[in-house]
Coordinates of C-alpha atoms and ligand atoms in Angstrom, one line a residue:
M1 CA 22.2 7.8 -21.5
K2 CA 20.7 11.4 -22.9
K3 CA 21.4 14.5 -21.0
Y4 CA 17.0 14.7 -20.8
P5 CA 16.5 11.0 -21.8
K6 CA 12.9 9.9 -22.3
I7 CA 11.1 6.9 -21.1
L8 CA 7.9 4.9 -23.2
T9 CA 6.1 3.0 -20.8
I10 CA 3.2 0.5 -22.3
Q11 CA 0.6 -0.9 -19.7
D12 CA -2.7 -0.5 -18.9
I13 CA -4.9 2.6 -17.4
S14 CA -6.7 1.2 -14.3
C15 CA -9.1 4.1 -13.6
V16 CA -9.0 3.7 -10.1
G17 CA -6.9 1.2 -8.5
Q18 CA -3.4 2.8 -7.9
C19 CA -1.8 0.7 -10.2
S20 CA -0.3 0.9 -13.5
L21 CA -0.2 4.0 -15.5
T22 CA -1.6 5.8 -12.6
V23 CA 1.6 4.8 -10.4
A24 CA 3.8 4.7 -13.3
L25 CA 3.7 8.5 -14.7
P26 CA 4.1 10.2 -11.5
V27 CA 6.7 8.0 -9.8
I28 CA 9.0 8.3 -12.9
S29 CA 7.9 11.8 -13.1
A30 CA 9.3 12.1 -9.7
C31 CA 12.5 10.7 -10.3
G32 CA 12.9 13.7 -12.7
I33 CA 12.5 11.7 -16.2
E34 CA 9.9 12.3 -19.1
T35 CA 7.7 10.1 -19.7
A36 CA 5.4 9.3 -22.7
V37 CA 2.6 6.6 -22.8
L38 CA 1.0 3.7 -24.7
P39 CA -2.0 3.0 -22.7
S40 CA -2.6 -1.5 -23.4
A41 CA -6.5 -1.0 -22.0
V42 CA -8.4 1.0 -20.2
L43 CA -10.4 -0.6 -17.2
S44 CA -12.5 1.3 -14.7
T45 CA -10.7 -0.3 -12.0
H46 CA -7.9 -3.0 -11.7
T47 CA -8.7 -6.9 -11.7
A48 CA -7.6 -7.6 -8.4
G49 CA -10.3 -7.5 -5.8
F50 CA -13.2 -5.7 -7.3
S51 CA -15.7 -7.3 -9.6
G52 CA -17.7 -6.4 -12.9
Y53 CA -15.4 -3.8 -14.1
T54 CA -14.8 -2.7 -18.0
F55 CA -12.2 -3.4 -20.1
R56 CA -11.1 -1.8 -23.3
D57 CA -8.6 -3.5 -25.3
L58 CA -6.6 -1.2 -27.2
T59 CA -4.3 -3.7 -29.3
D60 CA -5.8 -2.7 -32.4
D61 CA -4.8 1.5 -32.0
M62 CA -1.1 0.0 -31.5
P63 CA 0.0 -0.1 -35.2
A64 CA -1.2 3.0 -36.0
I65 CA 0.4 4.9 -33.0
C66 CA 3.5 3.0 -33.9
D67 CA 3.6 4.1 -37.8
H68 CA 2.9 7.8 -36.6
W69 CA 5.6 7.4 -34.5
Q70 CA 8.2 6.3 -37.2
K71 CA 6.7 8.7 -39.6
E72 CA 7.6 11.6 -36.5
G73 CA 11.2 9.9 -36.3
I74 CA 10.1 9.6 -32.3
T75 CA 12.2 7.3 -30.4
F76 CA 13.1 6.6 -26.7
D77 CA 15.8 6.1 -24.5
A78 CA 13.8 3.5 -22.6
I79 CA 10.7 1.1 -23.2
Y80 CA 9.5 -0.2 -20.1
T81 CA 6.0 -2.3 -20.0
G82 CA 3.7 -3.4 -17.4
Y83 CA 0.3 -5.0 -17.4
L84 CA -0.5 -6.0 -21.1
G85 CA -4.0 -6.5 -22.7
S86 CA -3.8 -9.4 -25.1
T87 CA -1.5 -12.0 -26.7
K88 CA -1.5 -10.2 -29.6
Q89 CA -0.4 -7.2 -28.3
I90 CA 2.7 -8.8 -26.7
D91 CA 3.5 -9.1 -30.6
Y92 CA 3.1 -5.2 -31.3
V93 CA 4.7 -4.2 -28.5
C94 CA 8.0 -6.2 -29.3
N95 CA 8.0 -4.6 -33.2
I96 CA 7.6 -1.1 -31.1
I97 CA 10.7 -2.0 -29.0
D98 CA 12.7 -3.0 -32.2
T99 CA 11.3 0.6 -34.1
C100 CA 11.1 2.8 -31.8
S101 CA 14.2 2.5 -29.3
G102 CA 16.8 5.1 -29.9
A103 CA 20.8 4.4 -29.4
G104 CA 21.4 2.9 -26.4
S105 CA 17.7 2.5 -25.5
V106 CA 17.1 -0.1 -22.7
S107 CA 14.1 -2.4 -22.5
V108 CA 12.8 -3.0 -19.2
I109 CA 10.2 -5.7 -19.3
D110 CA 7.6 -6.1 -16.1
P111 CA 5.8 -9.4 -16.9
A112 CA 2.6 -8.1 -14.4
M113 CA 0.4 -11.5 -15.4
A114 CA 0.4 -13.5 -12.5
D115 CA 0.7 -13.1 -8.1
H116 CA 0.6 -15.8 -5.1
G117 CA 1.0 -18.9 -7.2
K118 CA -1.9 -17.4 -10.2
L119 CA -2.3 -15.7 -13.0
Y120 CA -4.5 -12.5 -13.1
P121 CA -8.0 -12.8 -14.1
G122 CA -8.2 -13.4 -18.7
F123 CA -4.7 -14.5 -18.8
D124 CA -4.1 -18.3 -20.1
A125 CA -1.1 -20.6 -21.1
A126 CA -1.0 -18.6 -24.4
F127 CA -0.4 -15.2 -22.9
V128 CA 2.3 -16.8 -20.8
E129 CA 3.8 -18.3 -24.2
A130 CA 4.0 -14.8 -25.8
M131 CA 5.4 -13.0 -22.8
K132 CA 8.4 -15.3 -23.0
G133 CA 9.3 -13.9 -26.2
L134 CA 8.7 -10.3 -24.7
C135 CA 11.0 -11.2 -22.2
A136 CA 13.5 -12.6 -24.2
K137 CA 13.8 -8.9 -25.5
A138 CA 14.6 -7.8 -22.1
D139 CA 17.5 -5.8 -21.2
Y140 CA 16.0 -5.8 -18.0
V141 CA 13.2 -8.3 -17.1
L142 CA 11.4 -7.9 -13.2
P143 CA 9.2 -10.9 -12.1
N144 CA 7.8 -11.9 -8.9
L145 CA 7.9 -15.5 -7.3
T146 CA 5.1 -16.6 -9.4
E147 CA 5.7 -15.0 -12.5
A148 CA 9.5 -16.4 -12.6
C149 CA 7.9 -20.2 -12.3
L150 CA 5.4 -19.5 -15.0
L151 CA 8.5 -18.0 -17.4
T152 CA 10.8 -20.9 -16.5
G153 CA 8.2 -23.9 -16.4
I154 CA 9.8 -24.3 -12.7
E155 CA 7.0 -25.2 -10.2
Y156 CA 5.5 -22.5 -7.8
T157 CA 6.3 -23.1 -4.3
T158 CA 6.9 -20.4 -1.4
D159 CA 9.3 -23.0 0.4
Y160 CA 12.3 -22.7 -1.4
D161 CA 16.1 -22.5 -1.0
R162 CA 19.2 -20.5 -3.0
A163 CA 19.6 -23.6 -5.1
Y164 CA 15.7 -23.3 -6.1
I165 CA 16.0 -19.4 -7.0
D166 CA 19.6 -19.8 -9.0
R167 CA 18.0 -22.5 -11.1
I168 CA 14.9 -19.9 -11.9
V169 CA 17.1 -17.1 -12.6
A170 CA 19.5 -18.9 -15.1
G171 CA 16.3 -20.0 -16.4
L172 CA 15.2 -16.3 -17.2
H173 CA 18.3 -15.5 -18.8
A174 CA 17.9 -19.0 -20.7
L175 CA 14.8 -16.9 -22.0
G176 CA 17.3 -14.1 -23.2
A177 CA 16.6 -11.8 -20.3
K178 CA 20.3 -10.3 -20.1
N179 CA 19.5 -9.1 -16.2
V180 CA 17.1 -10.0 -14.1
I181 CA 15.6 -8.1 -11.1
F182 CA 14.1 -10.6 -9.1
T183 CA 11.6 -9.3 -6.4
G184 CA 10.1 -10.8 -3.3
V185 CA 12.6 -13.3 -2.6
S186 CA 13.4 -14.3 0.8
F187 CA 15.2 -16.2 2.4
A188 CA 14.4 -15.8 6.4
E189 CA 11.3 -15.3 8.3
G190 CA 10.4 -11.5 8.6
R191 CA 12.8 -10.8 5.7
T192 CA 12.4 -10.5 1.8
G193 CA 14.3 -9.2 -0.9
V194 CA 15.8 -8.5 -4.7
L195 CA 18.2 -10.7 -6.2
V196 CA 20.2 -8.6 -9.1
S197 CA 22.0 -11.4 -11.5
G198 CA 23.4 -9.8 -15.0
A199 CA 26.3 -7.8 -16.5
D200 CA 27.6 -6.9 -13.5
G201 CA 27.4 -10.3 -11.0
V202 CA 24.9 -11.7 -8.7
S203 CA 23.7 -9.4 -5.3
Y204 CA 20.9 -9.2 -3.0
Y205 CA 19.3 -6.9 -1.3
E206 CA 17.6 -8.1 2.1
H207 CA 14.9 -5.6 3.4
E208 CA 11.9 -5.8 5.7
F209 CA 9.5 -7.7 5.2
L210 CA 6.1 -6.3 5.7
P211 CA 2.9 -8.7 6.4
N212 CA 0.6 -5.8 5.4
S213 CA 1.5 -6.2 1.5
C214 CA -0.9 -4.2 -0.6
H215 CA -1.9 -4.1 -4.1
G216 CA -0.1 -2.5 -6.8
T217 CA 3.5 -2.5 -5.3
G218 CA 4.8 -4.2 -8.4
D219 CA 3.9 -1.2 -10.3
I220 CA 5.2 1.1 -7.7
Y221 CA 8.5 -1.0 -7.9
S222 CA 9.4 -1.4 -11.5
S223 CA 8.3 2.6 -11.9
A224 CA 10.8 3.2 -9.3
F225 CA 13.3 0.8 -10.6
T226 CA 13.3 2.4 -14.2
G227 CA 13.2 5.8 -12.9
A228 CA 16.1 5.4 -10.7
L229 CA 18.0 3.3 -13.4
V230 CA 17.3 6.1 -16.4
R231 CA 18.8 8.1 -13.8
G232 CA 22.0 6.8 -13.9
K233 CA 22.1 4.3 -11.0
S234 CA 23.3 0.9 -11.8
A235 CA 21.0 -2.0 -11.5
A236 CA 21.9 -2.8 -7.6
D237 CA 21.4 0.8 -6.9
A238 CA 17.9 0.8 -8.6
A239 CA 16.8 -2.4 -7.2
R240 CA 18.0 -1.2 -3.9
I241 CA 16.4 2.3 -4.1
A242 CA 13.0 1.1 -5.4
A243 CA 12.6 -1.5 -2.7
D244 CA 13.2 0.9 -0.2
Y245 CA 10.6 3.2 -1.4
T246 CA 8.2 0.6 -1.9
V247 CA 8.7 -0.4 2.2
E248 CA 8.0 3.4 2.9
C249 CA 4.5 3.1 0.7
I250 CA 4.0 0.0 2.2
K251 CA 4.0 1.6 5.4
E252 CA 2.5 4.5 4.8
T253 CA -0.5 2.6 4.0
A254 CA -0.7 0.4 7.0
G255 CA -3.5 0.5 9.5
D256 CA -5.8 2.1 6.4
K257 CA -8.7 -0.4 5.9
D258 CA -10.5 1.9 3.3
H259 CA -7.0 1.6 1.4
W260 CA -7.1 -2.5 0.4
Y261 CA -6.8 -1.6 -3.6
G262 CA -3.3 0.1 -3.7
A263 CA -0.5 1.7 -1.7
R264 CA -0.4 5.3 -0.5
F265 CA 2.6 6.1 -2.7
E266 CA 1.9 9.3 -2.7
P267 CA 2.8 11.3 0.2
V268 CA 6.4 9.2 0.1
L269 CA 7.4 10.5 -3.3
G270 CA 9.6 13.1 -1.3
K271 CA 11.6 10.4 0.4
L272 CA 12.0 8.6 -3.5
I273 CA 13.5 12.1 -4.4
E274 CA 15.7 12.3 -1.5
M275 CA 16.7 8.4 -1.9
L276 CA 18.1 9.5 -5.4
A277 CA 19.9 12.6 -5.3
Ligands
PXL1 O1 -0.6 -4.4 -10.6 C1 -1.0 -5.1 -11.7 C2 -1.8 -5.0 -12.5 C3 -2.1 -4.0 -13.2 N1 -3.2 -3.7 -13.9 C4 -4.8 -4.5 -13.9 C5 -4.6 -5.4 -13.0 C6 -3.4 -5.5 -12.3 C7 -3.0 -6.3 -11.2 O2 -3.9 -7.2 -10.5 O3 -5.5 -6.0 -12.7 C8 -5.7 -4.3 -14.6

């Protein structure tokens, strides 16, 4: 990785709601990494819990933006994708990874499309199929259990054992993902963790499970993971740091009923910086 690496992150702007770009930019900046953005869509709020939100799909702006970057010779040291606006957009994003990756660049794909056994509003089977194609290009894929099941065609259940998780991980590698960072994997009451599988073998980092899970923690996790990875941490260390930071964010938010729409990640950014030191 270069001395001063630059990440491109592609995900939506939810104007209000503490997710996607409004999380990725501050979190990756706190990791000390320059971040360029390609907004996939602009929404007045995120789609989980608000109703009547606006949605401006930016799919058709993508080819011209990519062409301009190519003309300027702009490339990135990592490309990190999150919530995407349309099936067609996923094809454009695959093309951007092909054309805008610098030498030694890594791709980090958060297939942000589902949680708690269900697709987010507006997504369908065609979107899942297209997302499989994007995950095939992933140096790192970061699904939760619901997304991992959709991507592998394995039935979703929360009552599972290690063999079930191993089968899903094998399915994700079979899609083409080089490293799997599988979040929210729990083998014991009151505990959860992240399973890392890839070039360095398989490891599992277990940490406490907090019942007040908040919206947007997947984006906090993926952003902290990407920032730590590009800072030079190993995948296992980046996965652990991202987990510890996400736990801090959930604890910081606990008890604030007005803050149902996201996690209060800002006051604990200092802890993330300390974890990276
Ligand atoms: O946090 C994932 C996410 C990102 N962006 C939008 C969302 C969601 C989850 O619901 O609605 C717009």
